[in-house]
């Protein structure tokens, strides 16, 4: 028995503990999907999967509520795999280890998967709990949302029967989301040439770690530092002065997570070693001052090492460092329509270098299509100046807000009745699948709700226990209040 079984609502937390026990990072959801299908079959629910692997479960209405509008509860099956550098964990094989930490549930050294595991658990708990009153009900669990929204892209018309969709992927109790940003992936590639390391050079590893990281959409406005950008800043400032040779650079692991760690393997003349260590200490002091309020654990280490590759040729090194240092990152523009919401952003998420090339993987988000277009063209121009090959792919639309949404008004009124306060109606600068659902189901009425989650897409991810109970109260009350078909 998990200690989560002591929490309320118990059916939801029990199911979430089961989800944590089955590895399910993006592209490795099949074991969890099979478990859910078997679970639904054992309870005699109608269950089927589409060509993309999405799961659809149907449950008949509670007696007397057969004429209510059909609702689909929607969550995604995968989770973001992020761990601390000193944590031994294979996300494809090892279970997540959740535990209670005061008012929160978190995990041991890894992402928790509350994004979107709590939403998935709530949908399955509604199916399992016969005390929940509802009309005709569907549960849709989509594949590989975090790595490209594959399941949402593959959703076909005429599969769902629902009139209303309740997305469970929001991360703030007391807020109702009715719009979100769209996104597009962008990869810049520079072909590398290498040359022999000159005599009397010392090879070292520069490691930047201890950053908070976080969600590249929901947290992008917080001013969190980006390991890739901080390494590039140091190299750009001091490579020429030190006659520094860059051998390798690696930072970040996911395009939708703000990079927490990065490593550069460098070489400098032996005569410059003392200067390098001094510049490293000076830079750490600068960063500690700049990020004192938000990155208390930022660390910069310099250790001797042995390189397995030759350093980059001088021109190649200059172009790469200049490109990474110049590449914009973070908030590009705030919205004029949704006050306090980011309109357009860019996350320089991953730098992958091998012997012959280096890739810089970014995720662009915007509430408007022209915002994405602007950043793509900006990066295209930078690629031309740097001699890089650039590819934009995986474009997905935003979710256009509908101020007249009946389900939004219903959720707002239900929340007010339950908690004697008015929830905030929000647009989120993150990718929810609702925008893609609107293509095959243009007339479906949608909102997104969820409990309070902090540190999503980072090992600091945690979910607020009380807010899960409030979210469950709201969800079950909404289902009971769904109106009849017209």
Short mmCIF file of C-alpha atoms in Angstrom, two decimals:
data_model
loop_
_atom_site.label_atom_id
_atom_site.label_comp_id
_atom_site.label_asym_id
_atom_site.label_seq_id
_atom_site.Cartn_x
_atom_site.Cartn_y
_atom_site.Cartn_z
CA UNK A 1 0.00 0.00 0.00
CA UNK A 2 1.26 3.46 -0.89
CA UNK A 3 1.20 6.17 1.76
CA UNK A 4 -0.92 8.10 -0.76
CA UNK A 5 -3.79 5.82 0.28
CA UNK A 6 -4.11 7.90 3.44
CA UNK A 7 -5.13 10.93 1.36
CA UNK A 8 -8.58 12.01 0.25
CA UNK A 9 -10.25 11.42 -2.14
CA UNK A 10 -8.88 7.92 -1.68
CA UNK A 11 -9.98 6.41 -5.05
CA UNK A 12 -8.16 9.16 -6.96
CA UNK A 13 -4.95 8.89 -4.93
CA UNK A 14 -4.96 5.08 -5.08
CA UNK A 15 -5.20 5.20 -8.88
CA UNK A 16 -2.50 7.86 -9.05
CA UNK A 17 -0.20 5.62 -6.99
CA UNK A 18 -0.83 2.81 -9.48
CA UNK A 19 0.01 5.18 -12.36
CA UNK A 20 3.29 6.15 -10.65
CA UNK A 21 4.19 2.46 -10.31
CA UNK A 22 4.10 1.92 -14.09
CA UNK A 23 6.81 3.70 -16.16
CA UNK A 24 5.21 6.04 -18.71
CA UNK A 25 7.52 8.73 -20.10
CA UNK A 26 6.76 9.97 -23.60
CA UNK A 27 7.08 7.18 -26.20
CA UNK A 28 6.99 4.58 -23.41
CA UNK A 29 3.31 4.71 -22.44
CA UNK A 30 2.28 1.32 -23.80
CA UNK A 31 2.56 -0.58 -20.52
CA UNK A 32 0.36 1.99 -18.78
CA UNK A 33 -2.06 2.06 -21.71
CA UNK A 34 -2.43 -1.74 -21.59
CA UNK A 35 -2.98 -1.57 -17.83
CA UNK A 36 -5.77 1.01 -18.27
CA UNK A 37 -7.45 -1.02 -21.03
CA UNK A 38 -7.38 -4.19 -18.89
CA UNK A 39 -8.68 -2.21 -15.90
CA UNK A 40 -11.61 -0.89 -17.97
CA UNK A 41 -12.43 -4.33 -19.38
CA UNK A 42 -12.42 -5.85 -15.88
CA UNK A 43 -15.03 -3.28 -14.89
CA UNK A 44 -17.12 -4.06 -18.00
CA UNK A 45 -16.73 -0.60 -19.52
CA UNK A 46 -16.69 -0.17 -23.26
CA UNK A 47 -13.06 0.50 -24.22
CA UNK A 48 -11.30 0.87 -27.55
CA UNK A 49 -8.13 2.35 -29.04
CA UNK A 50 -7.57 4.24 -32.28
CA UNK A 51 -4.71 3.95 -34.76
CA UNK A 52 -2.59 6.42 -32.75
CA UNK A 53 -3.04 4.45 -29.54
CA UNK A 54 -5.46 6.84 -27.84
CA UNK A 55 -7.82 5.16 -25.38
CA UNK A 56 -11.57 5.81 -25.28
CA UNK A 57 -13.69 4.44 -22.42
CA UNK A 58 -17.46 4.85 -22.21
CA UNK A 59 -19.72 4.54 -19.18
CA UNK A 60 -23.54 4.80 -19.27
CA UNK A 61 -25.30 7.59 -17.43
CA UNK A 62 -26.37 7.36 -13.84
CA UNK A 63 -30.01 6.27 -13.68
CA UNK A 64 -32.28 9.23 -14.38
CA UNK A 65 -29.54 11.27 -16.09
CA UNK A 66 -29.59 9.57 -19.48
CA UNK A 67 -30.79 12.71 -21.27
CA UNK A 68 -27.91 14.90 -20.08
CA UNK A 69 -25.32 16.11 -22.56
CA UNK A 70 -22.45 13.69 -23.02
CA UNK A 71 -19.16 14.71 -21.39
CA UNK A 72 -15.66 13.48 -22.22
CA UNK A 73 -13.00 13.74 -19.51
CA UNK A 74 -9.60 14.06 -21.17
CA UNK A 75 -6.01 13.56 -20.00
CA UNK A 76 -2.75 12.42 -21.57
CA UNK A 77 -0.96 9.19 -20.74
CA UNK A 78 2.68 10.31 -20.81
CA UNK A 79 4.80 12.26 -18.34
CA UNK A 80 7.93 14.40 -18.66
CA UNK A 81 11.08 12.46 -17.60
CA UNK A 82 13.42 14.77 -15.67
CA UNK A 83 15.72 13.82 -12.80
CA UNK A 84 18.41 15.34 -10.67
CA UNK A 85 21.95 14.65 -11.86
CA UNK A 86 22.73 12.52 -8.79
CA UNK A 87 19.51 10.46 -9.03
CA UNK A 88 19.80 6.95 -10.45
CA UNK A 89 16.57 6.41 -12.37
CA UNK A 90 15.60 4.81 -15.69
CA UNK A 91 12.25 6.31 -16.60
CA UNK A 92 11.53 3.52 -19.09
CA UNK A 93 11.93 0.83 -16.40
CA UNK A 94 11.75 2.31 -12.90
CA UNK A 95 8.58 3.41 -11.05
CA UNK A 96 8.15 6.95 -9.80
CA UNK A 97 8.53 7.09 -6.02
CA UNK A 98 5.96 9.56 -4.67
CA UNK A 99 5.85 10.66 -1.06
CA UNK A 100 3.99 13.14 1.14
CA UNK A 101 5.96 16.27 2.01
CA UNK A 102 3.82 18.40 4.31
CA UNK A 103 0.94 19.82 2.26
CA UNK A 104 2.32 18.42 -1.00
CA UNK A 105 3.01 15.17 -2.80
CA UNK A 106 6.34 15.05 -4.63
CA UNK A 107 8.78 12.39 -5.88
CA UNK A 108 12.26 11.21 -4.93
CA UNK A 109 14.66 13.05 -7.25
CA UNK A 110 12.45 12.94 -10.36
CA UNK A 111 9.42 14.51 -11.92
CA UNK A 112 6.27 13.28 -10.21
CA UNK A 113 3.99 12.96 -13.22
CA UNK A 114 1.13 14.82 -11.55
CA UNK A 115 1.16 16.53 -14.96
CA UNK A 116 -1.11 14.89 -16.17
CA UNK A 117 -1.29 11.83 -13.93
CA UNK A 118 -3.63 13.46 -11.42
CA UNK A 119 -6.00 14.35 -14.24
CA UNK A 120 -5.86 10.80 -15.57
CA UNK A 121 -6.45 9.39 -12.09
CA UNK A 122 -9.44 11.69 -11.59
CA UNK A 123 -11.04 10.54 -14.84
CA UNK A 124 -10.59 6.87 -13.96
CA UNK A 125 -11.79 7.51 -10.39
CA UNK A 126 -15.01 9.01 -11.78
CA UNK A 127 -15.52 5.80 -13.76
CA UNK A 128 -14.84 3.63 -10.70
CA UNK A 129 -16.84 5.59 -8.13
CA UNK A 130 -20.53 4.69 -8.32
CA UNK A 131 -21.41 7.55 -5.97
CA UNK A 132 -20.51 10.13 -8.65
CA UNK A 133 -23.63 11.25 -10.52
CA UNK A 134 -23.22 11.92 -14.24
CA UNK A 135 -24.82 11.76 -17.64
CA UNK A 136 -23.39 9.71 -20.53
CA UNK A 137 -19.65 9.73 -19.95
CA UNK A 138 -16.50 9.21 -22.00
CA UNK A 139 -12.84 9.23 -20.94
CA UNK A 140 -10.21 10.02 -23.56
CA UNK A 141 -6.55 9.34 -22.76
CA UNK A 142 -4.15 10.56 -25.42
CA UNK A 143 -0.67 9.39 -26.37
CA UNK A 144 2.62 11.30 -26.26
CA UNK A 145 1.31 14.77 -25.49
CA UNK A 146 4.50 16.03 -23.89
CA UNK A 147 6.78 15.23 -26.82
CA UNK A 148 4.62 16.45 -29.70
CA UNK A 149 0.89 15.95 -29.03
CA UNK A 150 0.88 12.84 -31.20
CA UNK A 151 -2.42 11.55 -29.84
CA UNK A 152 -4.22 14.85 -30.33
CA UNK A 153 -2.87 15.16 -33.88
CA UNK A 154 -4.16 11.66 -34.62
CA UNK A 155 -7.65 12.10 -33.16
CA UNK A 156 -10.25 11.38 -35.86
CA UNK A 157 -13.74 12.86 -36.32
CA UNK A 158 -16.84 10.88 -35.34
CA UNK A 159 -15.06 8.82 -32.67
CA UNK A 160 -16.12 10.85 -29.66
CA UNK A 161 -19.84 11.22 -28.95
CA UNK A 162 -19.49 14.00 -26.39
CA UNK A 163 -20.91 17.51 -26.56
CA UNK A 164 -18.58 18.84 -23.83
CA UNK A 165 -14.89 18.21 -23.15
CA UNK A 166 -13.33 18.73 -19.73
CA UNK A 167 -9.54 18.82 -20.12
CA UNK A 168 -7.79 17.97 -16.83
CA UNK A 169 -4.31 19.30 -17.69
CA UNK A 170 -4.39 22.69 -15.95
CA UNK A 171 -2.14 23.35 -12.98
CA UNK A 172 -3.80 25.97 -10.77
CA UNK A 173 -6.82 25.38 -8.55
CA UNK A 174 -9.21 28.30 -8.71
CA UNK A 175 -8.56 28.99 -12.37
CA UNK A 176 -10.56 27.92 -15.40
CA UNK A 177 -8.68 27.82 -18.68
CA UNK A 178 -10.49 28.53 -21.91
CA UNK A 179 -7.57 29.21 -24.25
CA UNK A 180 -3.92 28.29 -24.69
CA UNK A 181 -0.85 28.90 -26.78
CA UNK A 182 0.08 26.99 -29.89
CA UNK A 183 3.60 25.85 -30.56
CA UNK A 184 6.20 24.79 -33.10
CA UNK A 185 9.51 22.92 -32.77
CA UNK A 186 12.63 24.48 -34.25
CA UNK A 187 15.99 22.74 -34.73
CA UNK A 188 19.18 24.52 -35.87
CA UNK A 189 22.02 22.28 -37.01
CA UNK A 190 25.65 23.28 -37.60
CA UNK A 191 28.01 20.83 -39.28
CA UNK A 192 31.23 20.56 -37.28
CA UNK A 193 34.83 20.34 -38.36
CA UNK A 194 37.53 19.49 -35.86
CA UNK A 195 41.29 19.98 -35.61
CA UNK A 196 44.08 18.57 -33.43
CA UNK A 197 44.52 19.98 -29.95
CA UNK A 198 47.69 22.13 -29.77
CA UNK A 199 50.51 21.15 -27.43
CA UNK A 200 50.53 22.31 -23.81
CA UNK A 201 46.74 22.54 -23.54
CA UNK A 202 44.85 21.37 -20.45
CA UNK A 203 41.39 19.78 -20.88
CA UNK A 204 38.64 20.60 -18.37
CA UNK A 205 34.92 20.12 -17.85
CA UNK A 206 32.82 23.17 -17.04
CA UNK A 207 29.58 22.06 -15.36
CA UNK A 208 26.65 24.36 -14.67
CA UNK A 209 23.96 22.81 -12.48
CA UNK A 210 21.56 23.41 -9.62
CA UNK A 211 19.09 25.46 -11.64
CA UNK A 212 15.37 25.11 -10.97
CA UNK A 213 14.28 24.38 -14.50
CA UNK A 214 10.55 24.12 -15.09
CA UNK A 215 7.79 24.18 -17.67
CA UNK A 216 8.84 26.03 -20.81
CA UNK A 217 5.38 27.55 -21.14
CA UNK A 218 3.80 27.97 -17.72
CA UNK A 219 7.09 29.04 -16.07
CA UNK A 220 8.72 30.99 -18.90
CA UNK A 221 7.72 34.36 -17.42
CA UNK A 222 9.46 33.69 -14.10
CA UNK A 223 12.89 34.69 -15.38
CA UNK A 224 14.46 31.32 -14.53
CA UNK A 225 17.96 30.85 -15.88
CA UNK A 226 18.71 28.59 -18.86
CA UNK A 227 21.83 26.41 -18.58
CA UNK A 228 22.45 26.47 -22.34
CA UNK A 229 22.37 30.24 -22.49
CA UNK A 230 24.55 30.67 -19.41
CA UNK A 231 27.26 28.40 -20.79
CA UNK A 232 27.17 30.21 -24.13
CA UNK A 233 27.48 33.55 -22.36
CA UNK A 234 30.67 32.48 -20.58
CA UNK A 235 32.23 31.01 -23.71
CA UNK A 236 31.37 34.04 -25.84
CA UNK A 237 32.90 36.39 -23.28
CA UNK A 238 36.19 34.54 -22.72
CA UNK A 239 36.99 32.12 -25.57
CA UNK A 240 39.19 34.58 -27.45
CA UNK A 241 40.88 35.94 -24.34
CA UNK A 242 41.85 32.46 -23.16
CA UNK A 243 42.58 30.95 -26.60
CA UNK A 244 39.95 28.46 -25.45
CA UNK A 245 39.12 25.39 -27.52
CA UNK A 246 35.60 23.92 -27.30
CA UNK A 247 35.48 20.13 -27.53
CA UNK A 248 31.92 19.33 -26.46
CA UNK A 249 28.79 21.03 -25.17
CA UNK A 250 25.62 19.35 -23.95
CA UNK A 251 22.70 20.97 -22.15
CA UNK A 252 19.06 20.26 -21.40
CA UNK A 253 17.11 17.10 -22.20
CA UNK A 254 13.66 18.22 -23.46
CA UNK A 255 12.54 21.07 -25.67
CA UNK A 256 9.58 21.79 -23.36
CA UNK A 257 11.62 21.92 -20.14
CA UNK A 258 13.80 24.89 -19.14
CA UNK A 259 17.35 23.44 -19.04
CA UNK A 260 18.65 22.92 -15.50
CA UNK A 261 22.12 21.56 -16.28
CA UNK A 262 24.78 21.87 -18.95
CA UNK A 263 28.34 20.69 -19.53
CA UNK A 264 31.11 22.10 -21.72
CA UNK A 265 34.36 20.23 -22.30
CA UNK A 266 37.03 22.82 -23.06
CA UNK A 267 40.81 23.13 -23.35
CA UNK A 268 43.04 26.11 -22.60
CA UNK A 269 46.79 26.68 -22.70
CA UNK A 270 48.42 25.61 -19.45
CA UNK A 271 49.50 29.20 -18.93
CA UNK A 272 45.84 30.30 -18.86
CA UNK A 273 44.66 27.82 -16.24
CA UNK A 274 44.86 30.21 -13.32
CA UNK A 275 43.03 32.88 -15.33
CA UNK A 276 40.30 30.40 -16.29
CA UNK A 277 39.65 29.43 -12.68
CA UNK A 278 39.48 33.11 -11.71
CA UNK A 279 37.04 33.90 -14.52
CA UNK A 280 34.91 30.92 -13.49
CA UNK A 281 34.74 32.20 -9.91
CA UNK A 282 33.95 35.73 -11.13
CA UNK A 283 31.17 34.44 -13.38
CA UNK A 284 29.62 32.40 -10.59
CA UNK A 285 29.61 35.51 -8.42
CA UNK A 286 27.93 37.49 -11.21
CA UNK A 287 25.25 34.85 -11.69
CA UNK A 288 24.68 34.48 -7.96
CA UNK A 289 24.02 38.21 -7.82
CA UNK A 290 21.79 38.32 -10.90
CA UNK A 291 19.70 35.30 -9.90
CA UNK A 292 19.86 35.66 -6.11
CA UNK A 293 16.08 35.70 -5.75
CA UNK A 294 15.26 32.68 -7.92
CA UNK A 295 18.30 30.40 -8.37
CA UNK A 296 19.74 29.91 -4.90
CA UNK A 297 21.39 26.57 -5.77
CA UNK A 298 23.15 27.61 -8.98
CA UNK A 299 26.61 26.00 -9.12
CA UNK A 300 29.50 26.27 -11.59
CA UNK A 301 32.23 23.63 -11.39
CA UNK A 302 35.53 23.28 -13.23
CA UNK A 303 37.28 19.90 -13.16
CA UNK A 304 40.15 18.36 -15.07
CA UNK A 305 39.10 15.68 -17.56
CA UNK A 306 40.29 13.67 -20.56
CA UNK A 307 38.64 14.42 -23.90
CA UNK A 308 37.72 11.69 -26.37
CA UNK A 309 37.35 14.10 -29.30
CA UNK A 310 39.37 16.81 -30.93
CA UNK A 311 38.32 20.45 -30.48
CA UNK A 312 36.19 22.33 -32.98
CA UNK A 313 37.96 24.18 -35.76
CA UNK A 314 38.30 27.90 -35.04
CA UNK A 315 35.67 29.17 -37.51
CA UNK A 316 33.22 26.43 -36.60
CA UNK A 317 33.64 27.15 -32.89
CA UNK A 318 33.12 30.88 -33.36
CA UNK A 319 29.93 30.42 -35.38
CA UNK A 320 28.42 27.96 -32.92
CA UNK A 321 29.18 29.97 -29.80
CA UNK A 322 27.98 33.19 -31.43
CA UNK A 323 24.75 31.53 -32.57
CA UNK A 324 23.93 30.02 -29.18
CA UNK A 325 24.82 33.22 -27.36
CA UNK A 326 22.77 35.39 -29.72
CA UNK A 327 19.73 33.10 -29.89
CA UNK A 328 16.77 34.74 -28.11
CA UNK A 329 15.28 32.91 -25.15
CA UNK A 330 12.36 33.45 -22.78
CA UNK A 331 9.51 35.91 -23.16
CA UNK A 332 9.42 37.53 -26.59
CA UNK A 333 6.20 39.52 -26.10
CA UNK A 334 3.40 39.86 -23.56
CA UNK A 335 -0.20 39.66 -24.71
CA UNK A 336 -2.17 42.83 -25.37
CA UNK A 337 -5.44 40.89 -25.03
CA UNK A 338 -4.91 38.65 -21.99
CA UNK A 339 -3.43 40.86 -19.29
CA UNK A 340 -0.40 39.40 -17.55
CA UNK A 341 -0.17 36.44 -19.96
CA UNK A 342 2.81 35.78 -22.22
CA UNK A 343 1.89 36.03 -25.88
CA UNK A 344 5.04 34.65 -27.51
CA UNK A 345 8.07 32.83 -26.07
CA UNK A 346 11.05 30.71 -27.02
CA UNK A 347 12.82 28.00 -25.00
CA UNK A 348 16.35 27.02 -26.06
CA UNK A 349 15.71 23.60 -24.64
CA UNK A 350 18.40 21.18 -25.77
CA UNK A 351 21.93 21.35 -27.18
CA UNK A 352 23.12 18.01 -28.56
CA UNK A 353 26.68 17.75 -29.94
CA UNK A 354 28.33 14.73 -31.52
CA UNK A 355 31.46 14.31 -33.60
CA UNK A 356 30.07 15.80 -36.79
CA UNK A 357 27.25 18.18 -35.85
CA UNK A 358 25.55 20.16 -33.13
CA UNK A 359 21.79 20.60 -32.83
CA UNK A 360 20.01 23.36 -30.92
CA UNK A 361 16.42 22.28 -30.20
CA UNK A 362 13.88 24.99 -29.37
CA UNK A 363 10.17 25.22 -28.67
CA UNK A 364 8.34 28.34 -29.80
CA UNK A 365 4.96 29.11 -28.23
CA UNK A 366 2.46 31.84 -29.04
CA UNK A 367 -1.19 32.69 -28.50
CA UNK A 368 -1.29 33.95 -32.11
CA UNK A 369 -0.03 32.35 -35.30
CA UNK A 370 1.86 35.46 -36.38
CA UNK A 371 3.85 35.32 -33.13
CA UNK A 372 5.18 31.88 -34.04
CA UNK A 373 5.89 33.07 -37.58
CA UNK A 374 7.89 36.04 -36.26
CA UNK A 375 10.16 33.91 -34.09
CA UNK A 376 10.66 31.33 -36.86
CA UNK A 377 11.78 34.08 -39.25
CA UNK A 378 14.07 35.56 -36.60
CA UNK A 379 15.71 32.17 -36.06
CA UNK A 380 15.91 31.61 -39.83
CA UNK A 381 17.86 34.86 -40.14
CA UNK A 382 20.19 33.80 -37.33
CA UNK A 383 20.73 30.44 -39.03
CA UNK A 384 21.72 32.19 -42.28
CA UNK A 385 24.26 34.34 -40.47
CA UNK A 386 25.65 31.28 -38.68
CA UNK A 387 25.75 28.90 -41.61
CA UNK A 388 23.28 26.57 -39.93
CA UNK A 389 20.56 24.39 -41.36
CA UNK A 390 17.19 25.13 -39.77
CA UNK A 391 13.97 23.09 -39.71
CA UNK A 392 10.63 24.09 -38.15
CA UNK A 393 8.18 21.22 -37.59
CA UNK A 394 5.30 19.93 -35.48
CA UNK A 395 3.25 23.12 -35.67
CA UNK A 396 0.13 22.89 -33.53
CA UNK A 397 -2.57 25.53 -33.13
CA UNK A 398 -3.55 27.50 -30.07
CA UNK A 399 -6.99 27.27 -28.51
CA UNK A 400 -9.04 30.35 -29.31
CA UNK A 401 -10.99 31.58 -26.24
CA UNK A 402 -14.79 31.62 -26.43
CA UNK A 403 -16.26 34.13 -23.98
CA UNK A 404 -19.74 32.71 -24.63
CA UNK A 405 -18.84 29.11 -23.78
CA UNK A 406 -21.78 27.55 -21.87
CA UNK A 407 -19.56 25.05 -20.06
CA UNK A 408 -17.21 27.82 -18.95
CA UNK A 409 -20.15 29.66 -17.37
CA UNK A 410 -21.37 26.41 -15.78
CA UNK A 411 -17.96 25.68 -14.27
CA UNK A 412 -17.65 29.22 -12.96
CA UNK A 413 -21.07 29.12 -11.31
CA UNK A 414 -20.45 25.65 -9.87
CA UNK A 415 -17.14 26.77 -8.40
CA UNK A 416 -18.79 29.81 -6.83
CA UNK A 417 -21.51 27.67 -5.28
CA UNK A 418 -18.97 25.24 -3.83
CA UNK A 419 -16.34 27.62 -2.52
CA UNK A 420 -18.10 31.01 -2.24
CA UNK A 421 -15.49 32.65 -4.48
CA UNK A 422 -15.22 33.41 -8.17
CA UNK A 423 -12.55 31.54 -10.14
CA UNK A 424 -10.27 33.32 -12.56
CA UNK A 425 -11.03 32.75 -16.23
CA UNK A 426 -7.64 32.35 -17.86
CA UNK A 427 -5.67 31.84 -21.03
CA UNK A 428 -2.50 29.80 -20.43
CA UNK A 429 0.85 30.15 -22.17
CA UNK A 430 1.28 26.42 -22.51
CA UNK A 431 0.14 23.79 -24.96
CA UNK A 432 -3.15 22.12 -24.15
CA UNK A 433 -4.59 19.60 -26.59
CA UNK A 434 -7.89 21.47 -26.87
CA UNK A 435 -6.68 23.53 -29.83
CA UNK A 436 -6.04 20.36 -31.81
CA UNK A 437 -9.34 18.79 -30.72
CA UNK A 438 -11.18 21.72 -32.27
CA UNK A 439 -10.20 20.56 -35.77
CA UNK A 440 -12.07 17.21 -35.76
CA UNK A 441 -14.68 18.49 -33.25
CA UNK A 442 -15.24 22.20 -34.03
CA UNK A 443 -18.56 22.41 -32.16
CA UNK A 444 -17.41 20.76 -28.95
CA UNK A 445 -17.57 23.05 -25.90
CA UNK A 446 -14.34 22.87 -23.87
CA UNK A 447 -12.70 24.08 -20.66
CA UNK A 448 -9.63 22.98 -18.74
CA UNK A 449 -9.36 22.61 -14.95
CA UNK A 450 -6.95 20.98 -12.53
CA UNK A 451 -5.30 21.07 -9.10
CA UNK A 452 -2.31 23.21 -8.11
CA UNK A 453 0.96 21.80 -9.46
CA UNK A 454 4.31 23.48 -8.98
CA UNK A 455 7.61 22.78 -10.75
CA UNK A 456 6.09 20.78 -13.60
CA UNK A 457 8.70 19.37 -16.02
CA UNK A 458 11.35 19.48 -13.28
CA UNK A 459 12.41 17.22 -10.39
CA UNK A 460 10.85 19.78 -8.05
CA UNK A 461 7.37 18.93 -9.38
CA UNK A 462 4.79 18.66 -6.61
CA UNK A 463 1.01 18.71 -6.31
CA UNK A 464 -0.90 20.43 -3.51
CA UNK A 465 -2.93 17.87 -1.58
CA UNK A 466 -5.79 20.13 -0.52
CA UNK A 467 -6.20 21.45 -4.06
CA UNK A 468 -6.65 17.89 -5.38
CA UNK A 469 -9.61 17.51 -3.03
CA UNK A 470 -11.07 20.82 -4.20
CA UNK A 471 -10.54 19.87 -7.83
CA UNK A 472 -12.33 16.55 -7.22
CA UNK A 473 -15.26 18.36 -5.58
CA UNK A 474 -15.49 20.70 -8.56
CA UNK A 475 -15.20 17.97 -11.16
CA UNK A 476 -17.89 15.76 -9.64
CA UNK A 477 -20.21 18.73 -9.05
CA UNK A 478 -19.83 19.82 -12.68
CA UNK A 479 -20.75 16.34 -13.91
CA UNK A 480 -23.86 16.37 -11.72
CA UNK A 481 -24.84 19.81 -13.06
CA UNK A 482 -24.43 19.14 -16.78
CA UNK A 483 -27.67 20.22 -18.51
CA UNK A 484 -29.97 18.09 -20.61
CA UNK A 485 -29.68 17.86 -24.35
CA UNK A 486 -31.64 20.50 -26.19
#
